[in-house]
Coordinates of C-alpha atoms in Angstrom, one line a residue:
M1 CA 23.9 18.0 0.6
S2 CA 24.0 14.4 2.6
K3 CA 23.4 14.2 6.2
N4 CA 22.7 12.2 9.3
F5 CA 19.2 11.7 10.8
I6 CA 16.5 8.6 11.8
F7 CA 13.3 7.5 10.1
S8 CA 11.1 5.5 11.0
S9 CA 7.9 3.9 9.9
E10 CA 5.0 1.2 10.5
S11 CA 2.7 -1.1 9.5
V12 CA -0.5 -2.8 10.8
G13 CA -1.8 -6.3 10.8
E14 CA -4.5 -7.7 8.8
G15 CA -6.3 -7.9 12.2
H16 CA -5.8 -3.3 12.6
P17 CA -9.9 -2.3 12.1
D18 CA -8.8 -0.2 9.3
K19 CA -7.0 -3.0 7.6
V20 CA -10.2 -5.1 8.3
C21 CA -12.4 -2.5 6.2
D22 CA -9.9 -2.1 3.5
T23 CA -9.8 -5.6 2.9
I24 CA -13.7 -5.8 2.8
S25 CA -13.4 -3.3 0.6
D26 CA -11.3 -5.2 -1.4
Y27 CA -12.8 -8.1 -1.9
V28 CA -16.4 -6.3 -2.5
L29 CA -13.9 -5.1 -5.3
D30 CA -12.8 -8.6 -6.6
A31 CA -16.4 -9.7 -6.7
C32 CA -17.4 -7.2 -8.6
L33 CA -14.0 -7.2 -11.5
A34 CA -14.8 -11.5 -11.6
Q35 CA -18.3 -11.0 -12.2
D36 CA -17.7 -7.3 -15.5
K37 CA -14.5 -6.4 -15.7
H38 CA -15.9 -2.7 -16.6
S39 CA -17.4 -2.6 -12.9
R40 CA -17.4 0.8 -11.5
V41 CA -16.7 0.4 -7.7
A42 CA -16.5 2.4 -4.9
C43 CA -16.2 0.3 -1.8
E44 CA -16.4 1.7 1.6
T45 CA -16.7 0.2 5.1
Y46 CA -17.4 0.2 8.5
A47 CA -16.4 -1.6 11.7
K48 CA -17.1 -0.9 15.1
C49 CA -17.8 -3.9 17.5
N50 CA -20.0 -7.1 15.7
L51 CA -21.0 -4.2 12.9
V52 CA -19.8 -3.8 9.5
V53 CA -21.7 -1.2 7.3
V54 CA -20.2 -1.9 3.7
G55 CA -21.7 1.0 0.9
G56 CA -20.4 2.2 -1.7
E57 CA -21.2 3.1 -5.0
I58 CA -20.8 0.1 -7.6
T59 CA -22.3 0.0 -11.2
I60 CA -22.1 -4.1 -13.4
P61 CA -22.7 -3.0 -17.0
S62 CA -23.1 -6.8 -17.4
I63 CA -26.3 -7.3 -15.0
G64 CA -27.6 -3.6 -17.0
A65 CA -30.0 -1.7 -14.8
K66 CA -30.2 -5.0 -11.8
N67 CA -28.9 -4.0 -8.2
P68 CA -25.1 -5.3 -7.8
S69 CA -26.6 -6.2 -4.8
D70 CA -29.6 -8.7 -6.1
V71 CA -26.2 -10.6 -8.1
I72 CA -23.1 -10.5 -6.1
D73 CA -23.8 -10.7 -2.2
F74 CA -22.3 -8.5 -0.7
V75 CA -22.7 -10.1 2.9
K76 CA -21.4 -12.6 2.3
I77 CA -18.3 -11.7 0.8
A78 CA -18.0 -9.7 3.8
R79 CA -18.2 -12.4 6.6
Q80 CA -15.2 -14.2 4.2
A81 CA -12.8 -11.3 4.7
I82 CA -13.1 -11.0 7.9
R83 CA -13.1 -15.4 7.9
D84 CA -9.8 -15.4 5.8
I85 CA -8.2 -12.1 8.6
G86 CA -8.6 -14.9 11.1
Y87 CA -11.2 -13.3 13.3
T88 CA -13.1 -17.1 14.5
H89 CA -11.8 -17.6 18.6
E90 CA -14.5 -18.5 20.0
D91 CA -13.9 -15.0 22.2
D92 CA -13.7 -12.9 19.2
V93 CA -16.2 -10.1 20.0
F94 CA -15.6 -8.9 15.7
H95 CA -16.4 -12.8 14.5
A96 CA -16.9 -13.7 11.6
E97 CA -20.1 -15.7 12.2
R98 CA -21.5 -13.0 14.6
V99 CA -20.8 -9.6 12.8
L100 CA -23.5 -8.3 11.9
I101 CA -23.7 -6.9 8.6
M102 CA -25.2 -4.1 7.0
N103 CA -25.5 -3.2 2.9
A104 CA -25.2 0.2 2.3
I105 CA -24.4 -0.8 -2.1
T106 CA -26.3 1.8 -4.9
G107 CA -25.7 2.2 -8.5
Q108 CA -23.0 5.2 -9.7
S109 CA -24.2 8.5 -9.4
P110 CA -24.5 9.1 -13.5
D111 CA -23.0 11.9 -13.5
I112 CA -20.1 10.6 -12.8
A113 CA -20.5 7.9 -15.8
Q114 CA -20.8 11.0 -17.7
G115 CA -17.1 12.2 -17.4
V116 CA -15.7 8.6 -16.2
D117 CA -17.0 6.8 -19.0
A118 CA -15.3 6.6 -23.5
R119 CA -18.4 8.3 -24.4
A120 CA -19.8 11.3 -26.1
A121 CA -22.4 13.1 -23.3
A122 CA -23.7 16.9 -23.4
G123 CA -21.8 19.3 -22.2
K124 CA -17.9 16.6 -21.8
E125 CA -15.4 17.4 -23.3
T126 CA -13.9 15.2 -25.2
A127 CA -15.0 10.6 -25.8
E128 CA -12.6 9.4 -24.8
Q129 CA -12.9 8.1 -20.6
G130 CA -12.2 10.7 -18.8
A131 CA -9.9 10.6 -15.1
G132 CA -12.5 9.1 -12.1
D133 CA -11.5 12.4 -10.0
Q134 CA -9.6 14.9 -9.9
G135 CA -6.2 15.2 -7.9
L136 CA -2.8 14.6 -7.6
M137 CA -1.1 11.4 -7.3
F138 CA 2.9 10.4 -6.3
G139 CA 4.4 7.4 -7.0
Y140 CA 8.2 6.8 -5.9
A141 CA 11.1 4.8 -6.1
T142 CA 14.8 4.9 -3.8
N143 CA 17.7 2.3 -4.2
E144 CA 18.1 1.4 -0.5
T145 CA 16.7 -2.1 -0.7
P146 CA 15.9 -4.7 -3.1
E147 CA 13.0 -3.9 -3.6
L148 CA 13.5 -0.6 -4.3
M149 CA 11.8 1.0 -1.2
P150 CA 12.5 3.1 1.7
A151 CA 14.6 0.5 4.4
P152 CA 11.7 1.6 7.2
I153 CA 8.7 1.0 5.4
M154 CA 10.0 -2.5 3.9
Y155 CA 11.2 -3.6 7.3
A156 CA 8.0 -2.7 9.2
H157 CA 6.2 -4.9 6.3
Q158 CA 8.1 -7.8 7.2
L159 CA 7.8 -7.7 10.5
G160 CA 3.9 -7.9 9.9
R161 CA 4.0 -10.4 7.5
A162 CA 6.0 -12.6 9.9
L163 CA 3.6 -12.1 12.6
T164 CA 0.9 -12.9 10.1
R165 CA 2.7 -16.6 8.8
I166 CA 3.6 -17.4 12.4
R167 CA -0.2 -16.5 13.5
K168 CA -2.0 -18.1 10.4
S169 CA 0.3 -21.5 10.9
G170 CA -0.8 -22.1 14.3
Q171 CA 2.8 -22.6 15.4
V172 CA 2.0 -19.6 18.7
K173 CA -1.5 -19.9 19.8
W174 CA -2.3 -17.2 21.8
L175 CA -1.7 -14.7 18.6
R176 CA -4.5 -12.3 17.3
P177 CA -5.2 -10.8 13.9
D178 CA -4.3 -7.2 15.6
A179 CA -1.1 -6.3 15.2
K180 CA 1.4 -3.0 14.4
T181 CA 5.1 -2.7 13.5
Q182 CA 7.4 -0.2 13.7
V183 CA 10.5 0.2 12.4
S184 CA 13.4 4.1 13.2
V185 CA 16.3 3.4 10.2
R186 CA 19.2 5.7 11.6
Y187 CA 20.8 7.2 7.9
E188 CA 24.8 8.1 8.3
N189 CA 25.5 9.4 4.3
D190 CA 21.9 9.2 3.7
Q191 CA 22.6 5.3 3.9
P192 CA 20.7 3.1 6.5
V193 CA 24.1 1.8 8.8
E194 CA 21.7 1.0 12.4
I195 CA 18.3 -0.1 13.3
T196 CA 17.3 1.7 16.2
S197 CA 14.3 0.9 17.6
V198 CA 11.9 -1.6 16.8
V199 CA 8.3 -1.8 18.3
I200 CA 5.6 -4.9 18.1
S201 CA 2.3 -3.8 19.1
T202 CA 0.3 -8.0 19.0
Q203 CA -3.3 -8.8 19.9
H204 CA -3.1 -11.8 22.0
A205 CA -5.8 -13.9 23.6
D206 CA -6.2 -13.3 27.2
K207 CA -5.9 -17.2 28.7
L208 CA -4.2 -20.1 27.1
D209 CA -5.0 -23.7 28.6
G210 CA -6.4 -22.1 30.9
R211 CA -2.8 -20.3 32.0
E212 CA -2.9 -15.7 31.4
V213 CA -0.8 -15.6 28.6
A214 CA 3.1 -13.6 30.0
H215 CA 4.0 -10.6 28.7
A216 CA 7.6 -12.0 29.0
T217 CA 6.3 -14.9 26.7
I218 CA 5.5 -12.2 24.1
K219 CA 8.3 -10.6 24.9
E220 CA 10.4 -13.0 23.8
F221 CA 8.9 -14.2 21.0
C222 CA 8.6 -10.9 19.0
I223 CA 12.3 -10.7 19.4
E224 CA 13.7 -14.3 18.7
E225 CA 11.0 -15.9 17.0
V226 CA 10.0 -12.2 14.7
I227 CA 12.3 -9.3 14.9
R228 CA 16.0 -11.6 15.1
K229 CA 14.9 -14.0 12.6
T230 CA 13.2 -10.8 9.7
L231 CA 15.4 -7.9 10.5
P232 CA 19.1 -7.6 8.3
Q233 CA 21.2 -8.8 11.5
N234 CA 23.8 -6.4 10.2
L235 CA 21.2 -3.3 10.8
L236 CA 20.7 -4.7 14.0
T237 CA 22.5 -3.6 17.2
R238 CA 23.1 -3.7 19.9
A239 CA 22.1 -0.5 21.2
T240 CA 19.1 -1.3 19.3
K241 CA 15.7 -0.5 21.0
F242 CA 12.5 -3.3 21.5
L243 CA 9.9 -2.1 22.6
I244 CA 7.2 -5.2 22.3
N245 CA 3.6 -4.4 23.1
P246 CA 4.9 -1.3 25.7
T247 CA 1.8 -1.2 27.2
G248 CA 2.0 -4.0 28.6
R249 CA -1.1 -5.5 27.8
F250 CA -3.2 -6.1 24.4
V251 CA -6.1 -8.2 24.7
T252 CA -9.3 -5.8 22.9
G253 CA -8.5 -5.5 19.7
G254 CA -8.9 -5.3 16.3
P255 CA -13.2 -3.2 15.9
Q256 CA -14.1 -4.0 19.2
G257 CA -11.3 -2.4 20.4
D258 CA -11.4 1.0 17.8
T259 CA -13.1 1.6 14.9
G260 CA -12.4 0.5 11.7
L261 CA -13.0 3.2 8.4
T262 CA -11.4 1.8 4.6
G263 CA -8.6 4.4 3.2
R264 CA -7.1 5.4 6.5
K265 CA -3.7 3.9 6.2
I266 CA -2.7 5.7 3.5
I267 CA 1.0 5.8 4.4
V268 CA 1.0 2.4 5.3
D269 CA -0.3 1.9 1.5
T270 CA 2.2 3.4 0.0
Y271 CA 6.1 4.9 1.3
G272 CA 5.5 5.4 4.7
G273 CA 6.0 8.3 5.5
M274 CA 9.5 8.7 2.9
G275 CA 8.3 10.9 0.0
R276 CA 4.9 12.7 -0.2
H277 CA 1.2 11.2 -1.3
G278 CA -1.1 13.0 -3.1
G279 CA -4.4 11.9 -0.2
G280 CA -6.1 9.4 -2.0
A281 CA -7.4 6.3 -0.6
F282 CA -6.9 2.6 -2.7
S283 CA -8.8 -0.1 -1.3
G284 CA -11.9 -0.4 -2.3
K285 CA -11.7 1.7 -6.0
D286 CA -11.9 -0.2 -9.7
P287 CA -8.7 1.2 -11.7
S288 CA -10.8 3.8 -13.6
K289 CA -9.9 6.2 -9.8
V290 CA -6.5 7.5 -10.9
D291 CA -6.4 7.8 -7.0
R292 CA -5.8 4.0 -7.6
S293 CA -4.3 3.8 -10.7
A294 CA -2.0 6.4 -11.5
A295 CA -0.3 5.6 -8.3
Y296 CA 0.2 2.2 -9.7
M297 CA 1.6 3.4 -11.8
G298 CA 3.6 6.4 -10.4
R299 CA 4.8 3.6 -8.4
Y300 CA 5.8 1.7 -12.2
V301 CA 7.9 5.1 -13.7
A302 CA 10.2 5.7 -10.7
K303 CA 11.1 1.8 -9.8
N304 CA 12.0 2.0 -13.6
I305 CA 13.8 4.9 -13.7
V306 CA 15.5 3.7 -9.8
A307 CA 16.0 0.8 -11.8
A308 CA 17.9 2.0 -14.5
G309 CA 20.8 3.7 -12.5
L310 CA 19.2 6.5 -13.5
A311 CA 18.5 8.5 -9.5
T312 CA 19.0 6.0 -6.1
S313 CA 15.4 8.1 -5.7
A314 CA 12.4 9.5 -8.1
E315 CA 8.9 10.5 -7.5
I316 CA 6.6 11.5 -10.0
Q317 CA 3.9 13.1 -9.1
F318 CA 0.2 13.0 -11.5
A319 CA -2.4 15.9 -11.3
Y320 CA -6.5 15.4 -13.0
A321 CA -9.3 16.9 -13.3
I322 CA -12.7 14.5 -13.2
G323 CA -13.5 14.1 -16.8
H324 CA -10.8 15.0 -18.5
P325 CA -8.5 12.2 -19.7
D326 CA -5.0 13.6 -19.9
P327 CA -2.9 14.5 -17.1
V328 CA -3.0 18.6 -16.2
S329 CA 0.5 17.8 -15.5
V330 CA 3.4 15.1 -14.5
C331 CA 6.8 16.7 -12.9
V332 CA 10.2 14.4 -11.7
N333 CA 12.0 14.9 -9.2
T334 CA 15.2 12.8 -8.4
F335 CA 16.3 15.7 -5.9
G336 CA 19.3 15.7 -7.1
T337 CA 21.2 12.1 -7.8
G338 CA 19.9 11.9 -10.9
V339 CA 22.5 11.7 -14.2
V340 CA 20.7 13.7 -15.9
S341 CA 18.2 16.8 -15.8
D342 CA 15.1 16.0 -14.5
E343 CA 13.5 17.8 -16.9
A344 CA 15.0 15.9 -19.6
L345 CA 14.4 12.4 -17.7
E346 CA 10.8 14.0 -17.5
K347 CA 10.3 14.4 -21.0
A348 CA 11.4 10.8 -21.8
V349 CA 9.3 9.9 -19.5
C350 CA 6.3 11.5 -21.4
E351 CA 7.1 10.4 -24.8
M352 CA 7.4 6.3 -23.3
F353 CA 4.9 5.9 -21.1
N354 CA 0.8 7.3 -22.2
F355 CA -1.1 8.8 -18.7
K356 CA -4.2 8.8 -20.3
P357 CA -6.7 6.0 -17.4
A358 CA -7.5 4.2 -20.2
A359 CA -4.0 3.7 -21.3
I360 CA -2.6 3.2 -17.5
I361 CA -4.9 0.7 -17.5
R362 CA -4.1 -0.8 -20.4
Q363 CA -0.5 -0.7 -19.5
L364 CA -0.8 -2.2 -16.3
N365 CA -3.6 -5.1 -17.4
L366 CA -5.7 -3.8 -14.3
L367 CA -8.7 -5.1 -15.0
R368 CA -8.7 -7.6 -13.1
P369 CA -9.7 -9.6 -10.0
I370 CA -6.5 -8.9 -8.6
Y371 CA -7.0 -6.3 -5.3
A372 CA -7.1 -8.4 -2.9
K373 CA -3.2 -9.4 -3.6
T374 CA -2.4 -5.2 -2.0
T375 CA -4.7 -4.4 0.8
N376 CA -1.7 -5.7 3.1
Y377 CA 2.0 -5.0 3.7
G378 CA 1.9 -2.4 1.3
H379 CA 0.7 -1.4 -2.4
F380 CA 4.3 -1.4 -3.4
G381 CA 7.4 -4.1 -2.8
K382 CA 5.9 -7.4 -3.8
D383 CA 7.3 -9.8 -5.8
D384 CA 4.0 -11.5 -7.7
P385 CA 3.3 -11.2 -11.8
D386 CA 0.0 -10.2 -11.4
I387 CA 1.0 -7.1 -9.3
T388 CA 2.3 -5.8 -12.4
W389 CA 3.0 -1.6 -11.6
E390 CA 6.4 -4.0 -9.9
R391 CA 8.0 -5.2 -13.0
T392 CA 11.4 -3.5 -14.2
D393 CA 10.9 -3.9 -18.2
K394 CA 11.0 -0.5 -19.2
I395 CA 15.8 -0.5 -18.0
E396 CA 17.0 -0.3 -21.1
E397 CA 14.2 2.0 -22.9
L398 CA 14.4 4.5 -20.8
K399 CA 19.1 4.2 -20.9
R400 CA 17.7 4.4 -24.7
A401 CA 15.9 7.5 -23.9
V402 CA 17.9 10.3 -22.3
G403 CA 20.8 8.4 -23.5
G404 CA 22.2 11.8 -25.4
A405 CA 20.6 13.6 -22.7
K406 CA 23.1 16.1 -20.8
S407 CA 22.4 17.5 -17.3
D408 CA 21.7 21.4 -16.7
A409 CA 23.6 22.2 -14.9
P410 CA 26.6 20.6 -11.9
P411 CA 25.1 18.4 -9.4
S412 CA 25.8 20.8 -6.6
T413 CA 23.3 23.8 -7.6
Q414 CA 20.8 20.6 -9.3
R415 CA 20.3 19.5 -5.6
Q416 CA 16.5 20.4 -4.0
A417 CA 15.1 19.4 -0.8
P418 CA 13.4 16.2 -0.6
P419 CA 10.4 15.4 0.8
S420 CA 10.1 14.4 4.5
G421 CA 13.4 15.2 5.5
R422 CA 14.5 13.5 2.5
A423 CA 18.3 13.5 2.2
V424 CA 19.8 12.8 -1.7
R425 CA 22.3 10.5 -2.6
T426 CA 24.8 10.0 -5.0
P427 CA 23.6 7.9 -7.6
A428 CA 25.4 5.3 -9.7
S429 CA 26.6 6.4 -13.5
V430 CA 24.4 4.5 -15.4

């Protein structure tokens, strides 16, 4: 049933040490796919102080038995990623031109390749392309923002994008790449009604033109030029709290201040904690890895369900076994907001969409070097033609598929506890 609550989500900037590593890993992935769209990539990156280690397993079929490092300069790619992020200031310890980069990339295990490849092999159950790993993935959508994303994470991402846009424009010369944003939203009867607090922690130069950058200057800029010009004015009130660089100083940032690893920002990458997460990271993985491709497919399905007016919130879960093409389970949950039963919706979804890894790749056109676009400010909710899982092109087909279906029980008995304390909403009729 409906309730009132406050929910918070955070985002991080491109210069956050974990995002530095995600960016490098996705740059490597794109380079491999540009070389050969059938590349198998599992790239992990570590960063600390002036050291970057790029490792993982990569196979590029078109180069045969050659070491992928003989064909692609992974060190150069990593350096370019750091340069694009903006670690180019003379006082940066972690500097694009001076950082030490170690390459520890090897070929993919033939045991994994045997299970994933679309070919017959001894002991393999099917000649179809199988899932690149076992695990579970979730897709989610909600109608509370135009992007059909939860409001707290979308607002946190918007603040991060605004900070980066201003920093890269050169308008504010003391801004530096590392940053975190956080937004808390109060809900009444399950609808966002107020932003109760906004937290921005942004790295800054120690001095500019020989003068210390005052905390008051940073605070005024973040509130007036970022928050008030980015967030919905009707949700900001006199009671909204603004917490800007709460420690008072944030000069040492990025990998100089903290260790970075690929795949540690999985909640930032998805739904900000609203909705569930299967635990698998995205960056550095080619689409044969269902951690990435099935999560994208889940978002595609859930978004079309909500866009079609069939529910105000929808979640779909898949589970896979490594080497096996079909998911071992598919589950649709609308948390009591569906205009038809979840069972009827699940049946329609399974009839309309093919959830085998090869079919997901084909439906979403995933064998392209598009992944550097996904790394920062969430993998979902972006308006970009290359982000195919954000399309809402199945609305009419979904409506037709469930047109004759009826709910198995009245809404009051259908309701289930949503994830993360999430309350339910009443859907618009189809």
